[in-house]
GROMACS .gro file of C-alpha atoms in nm:
model
  253
    1MET     CA    1  -4.942   3.370   2.722
    2ILE     CA    2  -4.621   3.480   2.513
    3GLY     CA    3  -4.431   3.124   2.388
    4ILE     CA    4  -4.079   3.101   2.335
    5ARG     CA    5  -3.906   2.876   2.055
    6PHE     CA    6  -3.573   2.778   2.205
    7ASP     CA    7  -3.533   2.531   1.944
    8LEU     CA    8  -3.491   2.706   1.660
    9PRO     CA    9  -3.150   2.736   1.439
   10PHE     CA   10  -2.910   3.001   1.529
   11GLU     CA   11  -2.917   3.227   1.190
   12GLU     CA   12  -2.587   3.399   1.232
   13GLN     CA   13  -2.401   3.059   1.303
   14LEU     CA   14  -2.602   2.859   0.981
   15ALA     CA   15  -2.532   3.167   0.766
   16PHE     CA   16  -2.115   3.192   0.856
   17PHE     CA   17  -2.147   2.777   0.790
   18ARG     CA   18  -2.298   2.812   0.474
   19GLN     CA   19  -2.103   3.118   0.326
   20LYS     CA   20  -1.777   2.864   0.363
   21GLY     CA   21  -1.631   2.727   0.032
   22TYR     CA   22  -1.454   2.398   0.024
   23ALA     CA   23  -1.046   2.298   0.101
   24LEU     CA   24  -0.888   1.949   0.078
   25SER     CA   25  -0.597   1.882   0.311
   26PRO     CA   26  -0.462   1.568   0.257
   27ASP     CA   27  -0.161   1.578   0.355
   28SER     CA   28  -0.237   1.711   0.757
   29TRP     CA   29  -0.455   1.958   0.953
   30ARG     CA   30  -0.190   2.247   0.933
   31ASP     CA   31  -0.277   2.223   0.576
   32VAL     CA   32  -0.542   2.471   0.624
   33TRP     CA   33  -0.401   2.733   0.877
   34GLN     CA   34  -0.567   2.971   1.063
   35LYS     CA   35  -0.814   3.251   0.939
   36ALA     CA   36  -0.860   2.981   0.603
   37HIS     CA   37  -1.106   2.791   0.790
   38ALA     CA   38  -1.320   3.111   0.763
   39ARG     CA   39  -1.361   3.063   0.405
   40ALA     CA   40  -1.318   2.720   0.364
   41PHE     CA   41  -1.472   2.398   0.478
   42THR     CA   42  -1.216   2.107   0.562
   43VAL     CA   43  -1.109   1.759   0.691
   44ALA     CA   44  -0.801   1.674   0.815
   45ARG     CA   45  -0.613   1.422   0.530
   46VAL     CA   46  -0.972   1.380   0.365
   47SER     CA   47  -0.902   1.422   0.005
   48ALA     CA   48  -1.245   1.297  -0.168
   49MET     CA   49  -1.444   1.626  -0.263
   50ASP     CA   50  -1.802   1.361  -0.215
   51VAL     CA   51  -1.695   1.258   0.142
   52LEU     CA   52  -1.595   1.630   0.267
   53MET     CA   53  -1.963   1.719   0.082
   54ASP     CA   54  -2.113   1.419   0.320
   55ILE     CA   55  -1.951   1.529   0.608
   56ARG     CA   56  -2.034   1.937   0.543
   57LYS     CA   57  -2.386   1.846   0.472
   58ALA     CA   58  -2.454   1.634   0.788
   59LEU     CA   59  -2.275   1.906   1.035
   60ASP     CA   60  -2.510   2.196   0.852
   61GLU     CA   61  -2.773   1.957   0.931
   62ALA     CA   62  -2.641   1.901   1.328
   63MET     CA   63  -2.668   2.338   1.292
   64GLU     CA   64  -2.950   2.408   1.229
   65LYS     CA   65  -3.198   2.129   1.357
   66GLY     CA   66  -2.989   2.123   1.664
   67LEU     CA   67  -2.880   1.773   1.651
   68SER     CA   68  -2.682   1.607   1.912
   69LEU     CA   69  -2.395   1.482   1.911
   70LYS     CA   70  -2.516   1.127   1.859
   71SER     CA   71  -2.733   1.198   1.628
   72PHE     CA   72  -2.477   1.321   1.432
   73GLN     CA   73  -2.271   0.983   1.425
   74SER     CA   74  -2.609   0.816   1.371
   75GLU     CA   75  -2.598   0.774   1.012
   76LEU     CA   76  -2.255   0.877   0.858
   77PRO     CA   77  -2.042   0.670   0.983
   78GLU     CA   78  -2.251   0.387   0.721
   79ILE     CA   79  -2.226   0.662   0.431
   80LEU     CA   80  -1.871   0.714   0.499
   81GLU     CA   81  -1.770   0.334   0.581
   82ARG     CA   82  -2.004   0.279   0.210
   83LYS     CA   83  -1.742   0.499   0.087
   84GLY     CA   84  -1.408   0.348   0.249
   85TRP     CA   85  -1.391   0.684   0.435
   86PHE     CA   86  -1.465   0.556   0.784
   87ALA     CA   87  -1.290   0.275   1.026
   88PRO     CA   88  -1.529   0.023   1.165
   89LYS     CA   89  -1.457   0.013   1.582
   90GLY     CA   90  -1.217  -0.244   1.629
   91GLU     CA   91  -1.047  -0.208   1.234
   92PRO     CA   92  -0.736   0.020   1.206
   93ALA     CA   93  -0.763   0.400   1.120
   94VAL     CA   94  -0.442   0.370   0.803
   95ALA     CA   95  -0.559   0.120   0.557
   96VAL     CA   96  -0.397   0.058   0.218
   97GLN     CA   97  -0.634   0.075  -0.069
   98PRO     CA   98  -0.634  -0.143  -0.380
   99ASP     CA   99  -0.466   0.088  -0.594
  100GLY     CA  100  -0.170   0.099  -0.300
  101THR     CA  101  -0.213   0.417  -0.193
  102VAL     CA  102  -0.234   0.484   0.284
  103ARG     CA  103  -0.572   0.646   0.363
  104LYS     CA  104  -0.615   0.706   0.702
  105ARG     CA  105  -1.005   0.684   0.778
  106LEU     CA  106  -1.201   0.859   0.981
  107THR     CA  107  -1.283   0.719   1.333
  108GLY     CA  108  -1.565   0.777   1.618
  109TRP     CA  109  -1.356   1.009   1.807
  110ARG     CA  110  -1.274   1.190   1.488
  111LEU     CA  111  -1.585   1.224   1.438
  112GLU     CA  112  -1.668   1.391   1.781
  113ASN     CA  113  -1.366   1.687   1.716
  114ILE     CA  114  -1.493   1.735   1.411
  115TYR     CA  115  -1.844   1.787   1.525
  116ARG     CA  116  -1.752   1.991   1.815
  117THR     CA  117  -1.473   2.226   1.670
  118ASN     CA  118  -1.712   2.298   1.341
  119LEU     CA  119  -2.047   2.358   1.568
  120GLN     CA  120  -1.844   2.570   1.819
  121ALA     CA  121  -1.616   2.760   1.588
  122ALA     CA  122  -1.941   2.894   1.341
  123TYR     CA  123  -2.168   2.976   1.673
  124GLN     CA  124  -1.809   3.161   1.818
  125VAL     CA  125  -1.878   3.380   1.492
  126GLY     CA  126  -2.256   3.420   1.536
  127ARG     CA  127  -2.155   3.557   1.917
  128TYR     CA  128  -1.855   3.747   1.821
  129GLU     CA  129  -2.115   3.912   1.546
  130GLN     CA  130  -2.405   3.974   1.822
  131ALA     CA  131  -2.076   4.110   2.023
  132GLN     CA  132  -2.024   4.388   1.837
  133GLU     CA  133  -2.370   4.500   1.760
  134VAL     CA  134  -2.413   4.615   2.093
  135LYS     CA  135  -2.032   4.678   2.196
  136SER     CA  136  -2.140   5.024   2.272
  137THR     CA  137  -2.350   4.952   2.579
  138ARG     CA  138  -2.215   4.650   2.662
  139PRO     CA  139  -1.760   4.705   2.545
  140TYR     CA  140  -1.655   4.477   2.790
  141TRP     CA  141  -1.546   4.104   2.727
  142GLN     CA  142  -1.491   3.862   3.002
  143TYR     CA  143  -1.353   3.497   2.926
  144LYS     CA  144  -1.511   3.173   3.016
  145ALA     CA  145  -1.392   2.824   3.056
  146VAL     CA  146  -1.557   2.582   3.165
  147MET     CA  147  -1.337   2.486   3.469
  148ASP     CA  148  -1.339   2.100   3.510
  149ALA     CA  149  -1.106   1.785   3.446
  150SER     CA  150  -1.103   1.843   3.077
  151THR     CA  151  -0.969   2.205   3.069
  152ARG     CA  152  -0.680   2.301   2.959
  153PRO     CA  153  -0.410   2.496   3.192
  154GLU     CA  154  -0.399   2.807   2.981
  155HIS     CA  155  -0.750   2.778   2.908
  156ALA     CA  156  -0.797   2.830   3.307
  157ALA     CA  157  -0.534   3.130   3.320
  158MET     CA  158  -0.769   3.272   3.143
  159HIS     CA  159  -1.121   3.211   3.325
  160ASN     CA  160  -1.294   3.537   3.411
  161LYS     CA  161  -1.061   3.786   3.268
  162VAL     CA  162  -1.219   4.091   3.158
  163TRP     CA  163  -1.067   4.276   2.859
  164HIS     CA  164  -1.198   4.560   2.676
  165ALA     CA  165  -1.302   4.454   2.343
  166GLU     CA  166  -1.097   4.700   2.165
  167HIS     CA  167  -0.802   4.541   2.337
  168PRO     CA  168  -0.558   4.324   2.117
  169VAL     CA  169  -0.566   3.998   2.368
  170TRP     CA  170  -0.860   3.966   2.097
  171ASN     CA  171  -0.670   3.870   1.786
  172GLN     CA  172  -0.572   3.563   1.989
  173TRP     CA  173  -0.788   3.456   2.268
  174TYR     CA  174  -1.144   3.489   2.154
  175PRO     CA  175  -1.281   3.129   2.144
  176PRO     CA  176  -1.236   2.831   2.057
  177ASN     CA  177  -0.851   2.846   2.051
  178GLY     CA  178  -0.774   2.516   2.080
  179PHE     CA  179  -0.950   2.128   1.939
  180GLY     CA  180  -1.242   2.073   2.168
  181CYS     CA  181  -1.238   2.395   2.308
  182ARG     CA  182  -1.601   2.473   2.588
  183CYS     CA  183  -1.468   2.826   2.604
  184TYR     CA  184  -1.691   3.135   2.536
  185VAL     CA  185  -1.728   3.525   2.658
  186LYS     CA  186  -1.952   3.751   2.833
  187THR     CA  187  -2.007   4.079   2.715
  188LEU     CA  188  -2.090   4.294   3.038
  189SER     CA  189  -2.133   4.637   3.076
  190GLU     CA  190  -1.938   4.913   3.287
  191ARG     CA  191  -2.223   4.905   3.566
  192GLN     CA  192  -2.253   4.501   3.556
  193LEU     CA  193  -1.849   4.518   3.573
  194ARG     CA  194  -1.846   4.729   3.861
  195ALA     CA  195  -2.122   4.557   3.999
  196ARG     CA  196  -2.001   4.198   3.981
  197GLY     CA  197  -1.653   4.342   4.140
  198LEU     CA  198  -1.454   4.311   3.849
  199THR     CA  199  -1.116   4.447   3.740
  200GLU     CA  200  -1.061   4.539   3.350
  201GLU     CA  201  -0.697   4.380   3.240
  202LYS     CA  202  -0.519   4.663   3.039
  203ARG     CA  203  -0.175   4.422   2.992
  204GLY     CA  204  -0.211   4.139   2.775
  205VAL     CA  205  -0.111   3.746   2.843
  206ASN     CA  206   0.207   3.545   2.883
  207VAL     CA  207  -0.021   3.178   2.740
  208LYS     CA  208  -0.093   3.127   2.387
  209PRO     CA  209  -0.362   2.928   2.253
  210ASP     CA  210  -0.389   2.616   2.126
  211GLU     CA  211  -0.103   2.603   1.800
  212GLY     CA  212  -0.362   2.614   1.527
  213PHE     CA  213  -0.631   2.839   1.758
  214ARG     CA  214  -0.399   3.183   1.777
  215TYR     CA  215  -0.677   3.433   1.590
  216ASN     CA  216  -0.958   3.594   1.669
  217PRO     CA  217  -1.191   3.344   1.466
  218GLY     CA  218  -1.490   3.540   1.502
  219GLU     CA  219  -1.321   3.873   1.330
  220ALA     CA  220  -1.207   3.661   1.020
  221GLY     CA  221  -1.551   3.504   1.009
  222LEU     CA  222  -1.688   3.887   0.950
  223ASP     CA  223  -1.428   3.920   0.735
  224ALA     CA  224  -1.583   3.611   0.528
  225TRP     CA  225  -1.868   3.756   0.502
  226LYS     CA  226  -1.748   4.088   0.288
  227PRO     CA  227  -1.820   4.065  -0.041
  228ASP     CA  228  -1.536   4.090  -0.308
  229LEU     CA  229  -1.638   4.368  -0.493
  230ASN     CA  230  -1.360   4.248  -0.776
  231LYS     CA  231  -1.619   3.999  -0.912
  232TYR     CA  232  -1.927   4.302  -0.932
  233PRO     CA  233  -1.972   4.420  -1.327
  234ILE     CA  234  -1.832   4.765  -1.366
  235GLY     CA  235  -1.987   5.070  -1.206
  236LEU     CA  236  -2.155   4.861  -0.929
  237SER     CA  237  -1.899   4.823  -0.679
  238ASP     CA  238  -1.914   5.174  -0.657
  239GLN     CA  239  -2.274   5.172  -0.647
  240PHE     CA  240  -2.224   4.942  -0.336
  241MET     CA  241  -1.943   5.113  -0.118
  242ALA     CA  242  -2.187   5.423  -0.206
  243GLU     CA  243  -2.495   5.287  -0.059
  244VAL     CA  244  -2.293   5.069   0.196
  245PRO     CA  245  -2.016   5.238   0.380
  246PRO     CA  246  -1.756   4.978   0.534
  247ASP     CA  247  -1.806   4.855   0.855
  248ASN     CA  248  -1.520   4.910   1.076
  249SER     CA  249  -1.664   4.802   1.399
  250GLY     CA  250  -1.499   4.497   1.443
  251SER     CA  251  -1.115   4.700   1.394
  252GLY     CA  252  -0.872   4.624   1.672
  253ALA     CA  253  -1.058   4.347   1.833
   0.00000   0.00000   0.00000
Protein backbone atom coordinates (compact mmCIF):
# COMPACT_ATOMS: atom_id res chain seq x y z
CA MET A 1 0.00 0.00 0.00
CA ILE A 2 1.33 3.43 -0.98
CA GLY A 3 1.22 6.03 1.78
CA ILE A 4 0.60 9.69 0.99
CA ARG A 5 1.93 12.41 3.29
CA PHE A 6 -0.18 15.55 3.73
CA ASP A 7 2.01 17.15 6.40
CA LEU A 8 5.08 17.85 4.27
CA PRO A 9 6.21 21.47 3.76
CA PHE A 10 5.49 23.20 0.46
CA GLU A 11 9.08 23.54 -0.75
CA GLU A 12 8.40 26.28 -3.31
CA GLN A 13 6.65 28.35 -0.66
CA LEU A 14 9.54 27.96 1.78
CA ALA A 15 12.20 28.65 -0.85
CA PHE A 16 10.56 31.93 -1.82
CA PHE A 17 10.10 33.08 1.77
CA ARG A 18 13.64 32.19 2.79
CA GLN A 19 15.33 34.08 -0.05
CA LYS A 20 13.94 37.38 1.19
CA GLY A 21 16.07 40.02 2.82
CA TYR A 22 14.82 42.46 5.45
CA ALA A 23 13.36 45.95 5.18
CA LEU A 24 12.26 48.26 7.98
CA SER A 25 9.04 50.20 7.39
CA PRO A 26 8.80 52.44 10.48
CA ASP A 27 6.14 54.85 9.21
CA SER A 28 3.60 52.93 7.15
CA TRP A 29 2.85 49.71 5.30
CA ARG A 30 3.37 51.79 2.18
CA ASP A 31 7.10 52.15 2.96
CA VAL A 32 7.73 48.85 1.16
CA TRP A 33 5.58 48.94 -1.95
CA GLN A 34 4.10 46.13 -4.02
CA LYS A 35 6.83 44.15 -5.85
CA ALA A 36 9.42 45.11 -3.23
CA HIS A 37 7.74 42.60 -0.92
CA ALA A 38 9.08 39.80 -3.12
CA ARG A 39 12.64 40.66 -2.06
CA ALA A 40 12.26 41.93 1.48
CA PHE A 41 10.38 40.83 4.58
CA THR A 42 8.84 43.69 6.52
CA VAL A 43 6.21 44.45 9.14
CA ALA A 44 4.63 47.88 9.03
CA ARG A 45 5.81 50.28 11.76
CA VAL A 46 8.22 47.77 13.27
CA SER A 47 11.56 49.57 13.47
CA ALA A 48 13.55 47.05 15.55
CA MET A 49 15.47 44.48 13.51
CA ASP A 50 15.50 41.85 16.28
CA VAL A 51 11.70 42.04 16.50
CA LEU A 52 11.42 41.68 12.73
CA MET A 53 13.65 38.61 12.94
CA ASP A 54 11.49 37.12 15.72
CA ILE A 55 8.35 37.46 13.61
CA ARG A 56 10.03 36.05 10.52
CA LYS A 57 11.35 33.05 12.46
CA ALA A 58 7.83 32.29 13.72
CA LEU A 59 6.40 32.56 10.20
CA ASP A 60 9.12 30.30 8.79
CA GLU A 61 8.31 27.67 11.42
CA ALA A 62 4.59 27.98 10.65
CA MET A 63 5.23 27.34 6.95
CA GLU A 64 7.66 24.49 7.51
CA LYS A 65 5.54 22.67 10.10
CA GLY A 66 2.10 23.67 8.82
CA LEU A 67 1.23 25.42 12.08
CA SER A 68 -2.21 26.92 12.57
CA LEU A 69 -2.85 30.56 13.43
CA LYS A 70 -3.50 29.51 17.04
CA SER A 71 -0.08 27.84 17.23
CA PHE A 72 1.59 30.84 15.62
CA GLN A 73 0.03 33.11 18.24
CA SER A 74 0.81 30.87 21.21
CA GLU A 75 4.42 31.91 21.88
CA LEU A 76 5.17 34.96 19.75
CA PRO A 77 3.15 37.50 21.78
CA GLU A 78 5.15 36.72 24.92
CA ILE A 79 8.43 37.24 23.07
CA LEU A 80 7.24 40.52 21.57
CA GLU A 81 5.76 41.74 24.87
CA ARG A 82 9.09 41.28 26.64
CA LYS A 83 10.62 43.60 24.06
CA GLY A 84 7.83 46.15 24.33
CA TRP A 85 6.34 45.41 20.92
CA PHE A 86 3.07 43.70 21.80
CA ALA A 87 0.00 45.23 23.44
CA PRO A 88 -1.70 42.80 25.85
CA LYS A 89 -5.46 42.46 25.51
CA GLY A 90 -7.19 45.51 26.95
CA GLU A 91 -4.22 47.83 26.53
CA PRO A 92 -3.98 50.45 23.75
CA ALA A 93 -1.69 49.64 20.85
CA VAL A 94 -0.07 53.07 20.93
CA ALA A 95 2.33 53.50 23.83
CA VAL A 96 4.77 56.26 24.79
CA GLN A 97 8.25 54.91 25.49
CA PRO A 98 10.51 56.16 28.34
CA ASP A 99 12.48 58.26 25.85
CA GLY A 100 9.30 59.98 24.70
CA THR A 101 8.94 58.20 21.37
CA VAL A 102 5.54 56.86 20.36
CA ARG A 103 5.38 53.19 19.46
CA LYS A 104 2.45 51.45 17.79
CA ARG A 105 2.67 47.98 19.25
CA LEU A 106 1.41 44.83 17.61
CA THR A 107 -1.95 43.37 18.62
CA GLY A 108 -3.65 40.02 18.23
CA TRP A 109 -5.50 41.02 15.06
CA ARG A 110 -2.31 42.42 13.51
CA LEU A 111 -0.46 39.16 14.17
CA GLU A 112 -3.32 37.35 12.46
CA ASN A 113 -3.02 39.67 9.47
CA ILE A 114 0.77 39.17 9.35
CA TYR A 115 0.32 35.39 9.49
CA ARG A 116 -2.35 35.19 6.81
CA THR A 117 -0.78 37.71 4.42
CA ASN A 118 2.72 36.25 4.48
CA LEU A 119 1.68 32.60 4.28
CA GLN A 120 -0.79 33.29 1.49
CA ALA A 121 1.69 35.39 -0.52
CA ALA A 122 4.47 32.79 -0.26
CA TYR A 123 2.04 29.97 -1.04
CA GLN A 124 0.75 31.74 -4.14
CA VAL A 125 4.30 32.33 -5.42
CA GLY A 126 4.88 28.60 -5.15
CA ARG A 127 1.62 27.88 -6.95
CA TYR A 128 2.55 30.38 -9.67
CA GLU A 129 5.84 28.57 -10.22
CA GLN A 130 3.99 25.27 -10.58
CA ALA A 131 1.47 26.86 -12.97
CA GLN A 132 4.31 28.03 -15.19
CA GLU A 133 5.69 24.50 -15.36
CA VAL A 134 2.40 23.08 -16.72
CA LYS A 135 1.37 26.07 -18.82
CA SER A 136 1.86 24.25 -22.13
CA THR A 137 -0.77 21.65 -21.23
CA ARG A 138 -2.91 23.75 -18.85
CA PRO A 139 -2.83 27.20 -20.44
CA TYR A 140 -6.05 28.57 -18.92
CA TRP A 141 -6.28 30.07 -15.45
CA GLN A 142 -9.51 30.37 -13.49
CA TYR A 143 -9.87 32.90 -10.69
CA LYS A 144 -11.51 31.49 -7.58
CA ALA A 145 -12.88 33.45 -4.62
CA VAL A 146 -14.20 31.87 -1.41
CA MET A 147 -17.60 33.53 -1.87
CA ASP A 148 -18.74 33.95 1.71
CA ALA A 149 -19.79 36.97 3.78
CA SER A 150 -16.17 38.14 4.09
CA THR A 151 -15.42 38.15 0.35
CA ARG A 152 -14.86 41.62 -1.06
CA PRO A 153 -17.24 42.60 -3.90
CA GLU A 154 -14.32 43.24 -6.28
CA HIS A 155 -12.92 39.77 -5.63
CA ALA A 156 -16.37 38.17 -5.94
CA ALA A 157 -16.73 39.82 -9.36
CA MET A 158 -13.67 37.85 -10.53
CA HIS A 159 -14.96 34.48 -9.29
CA ASN A 160 -14.90 31.65 -11.85
CA LYS A 161 -13.71 33.88 -14.70
CA VAL A 162 -11.12 32.30 -16.99
CA TRP A 163 -8.31 33.96 -18.91
CA HIS A 164 -5.36 32.57 -20.81
CA ALA A 165 -2.23 32.44 -18.67
CA GLU A 166 -0.63 35.09 -20.88
CA HIS A 167 -3.50 37.57 -20.60
CA PRO A 168 -2.48 40.95 -19.09
CA VAL A 169 -5.28 40.69 -16.51
CA TRP A 170 -2.89 38.59 -14.41
CA ASN A 171 -0.46 41.51 -14.21
CA GLN A 172 -2.73 42.86 -11.47
CA TRP A 173 -5.17 40.13 -10.53
CA TYR A 174 -2.98 37.19 -9.47
CA PRO A 175 -3.76 36.61 -5.75
CA PRO A 176 -3.40 37.54 -3.01
CA ASN A 177 -5.19 40.75 -3.94
CA GLY A 178 -5.50 42.35 -0.53
CA PHE A 179 -4.83 41.86 3.17
CA GLY A 180 -6.45 38.62 4.24
CA CYS A 181 -7.32 37.70 0.65
CA ARG A 182 -8.15 33.98 0.31
CA CYS A 183 -8.52 33.88 -3.48
CA TYR A 184 -6.57 31.45 -5.62
CA VAL A 185 -6.09 30.37 -9.24
CA LYS A 186 -6.85 27.00 -10.84
CA THR A 187 -5.07 25.83 -13.99
CA LEU A 188 -7.18 24.22 -16.71
CA SER A 189 -6.55 22.31 -19.92
CA GLU A 190 -8.43 22.98 -23.13
CA ARG A 191 -10.46 19.81 -22.54
CA GLN A 192 -11.42 20.85 -19.01
CA LEU A 193 -12.43 24.30 -20.20
CA ARG A 194 -14.88 22.85 -22.72
CA ALA A 195 -16.13 20.01 -20.50
CA ARG A 196 -17.07 22.45 -17.74
CA GLY A 197 -18.83 24.82 -20.08
CA LEU A 198 -16.44 27.67 -19.31
CA THR A 199 -15.71 30.56 -21.65
CA GLU A 200 -12.33 32.19 -22.02
CA GLU A 201 -12.45 35.91 -21.26
CA LYS A 202 -10.77 38.10 -23.85
CA ARG A 203 -11.13 41.50 -22.23
CA GLY A 204 -9.87 42.79 -18.95
CA VAL A 205 -12.02 44.01 -16.05
CA ASN A 206 -12.95 47.40 -14.65
CA VAL A 207 -12.52 46.43 -10.98
CA LYS A 208 -9.11 46.61 -9.33
CA PRO A 209 -7.43 44.72 -6.48
CA ASP A 210 -6.88 46.42 -3.14
CA GLU A 211 -4.35 49.24 -2.89
CA GLY A 212 -0.82 47.90 -2.63
CA PHE A 213 -1.76 44.57 -4.24
CA ARG A 214 -2.10 45.67 -7.87
CA TYR A 215 0.75 43.55 -9.18
CA ASN A 216 1.52 39.89 -9.80
CA PRO A 217 3.22 38.49 -6.67
CA GLY A 218 3.96 35.21 -8.42
CA GLU A 219 5.88 36.86 -11.23
CA ALA A 220 7.61 39.18 -8.75
CA GLY A 221 8.54 36.17 -6.64
CA LEU A 222 10.13 34.31 -9.54
CA ASP A 223 12.04 37.45 -10.52
CA ALA A 224 13.34 37.68 -6.95
CA TRP A 225 14.88 34.20 -7.32
CA LYS A 226 16.95 35.23 -10.34
CA PRO A 227 20.66 35.53 -9.50
CA ASP A 228 22.34 38.94 -9.46
CA LEU A 229 25.05 38.31 -12.04
CA ASN A 230 26.80 41.54 -11.07
CA LYS A 231 27.90 39.75 -7.89
CA TYR A 232 29.51 36.87 -9.81
CA PRO A 233 33.31 36.79 -10.38
CA ILE A 234 34.46 38.04 -13.77
CA GLY A 235 33.78 35.41 -16.42
CA LEU A 236 31.54 33.28 -14.22
CA SER A 237 28.40 35.21 -15.15
CA ASP A 238 29.03 34.48 -18.85
CA GLN A 239 29.47 30.80 -18.05
CA PHE A 240 26.23 30.80 -16.03
CA MET A 241 24.27 32.39 -18.88
CA ALA A 242 25.72 29.90 -21.36
CA GLU A 243 24.70 26.90 -19.25
CA VAL A 244 21.39 28.27 -17.88
CA PRO A 245 19.62 30.40 -20.50
CA PRO A 246 17.11 33.00 -19.29
CA ASP A 247 13.67 31.61 -18.45
CA ASN A 248 11.07 33.69 -20.24
CA SER A 249 8.17 31.40 -19.46
CA GLY A 250 6.64 33.96 -17.15
CA SER A 251 6.82 36.94 -19.48
CA GLY A 252 3.56 38.67 -20.20
CA ALA A 253 1.70 36.74 -17.49
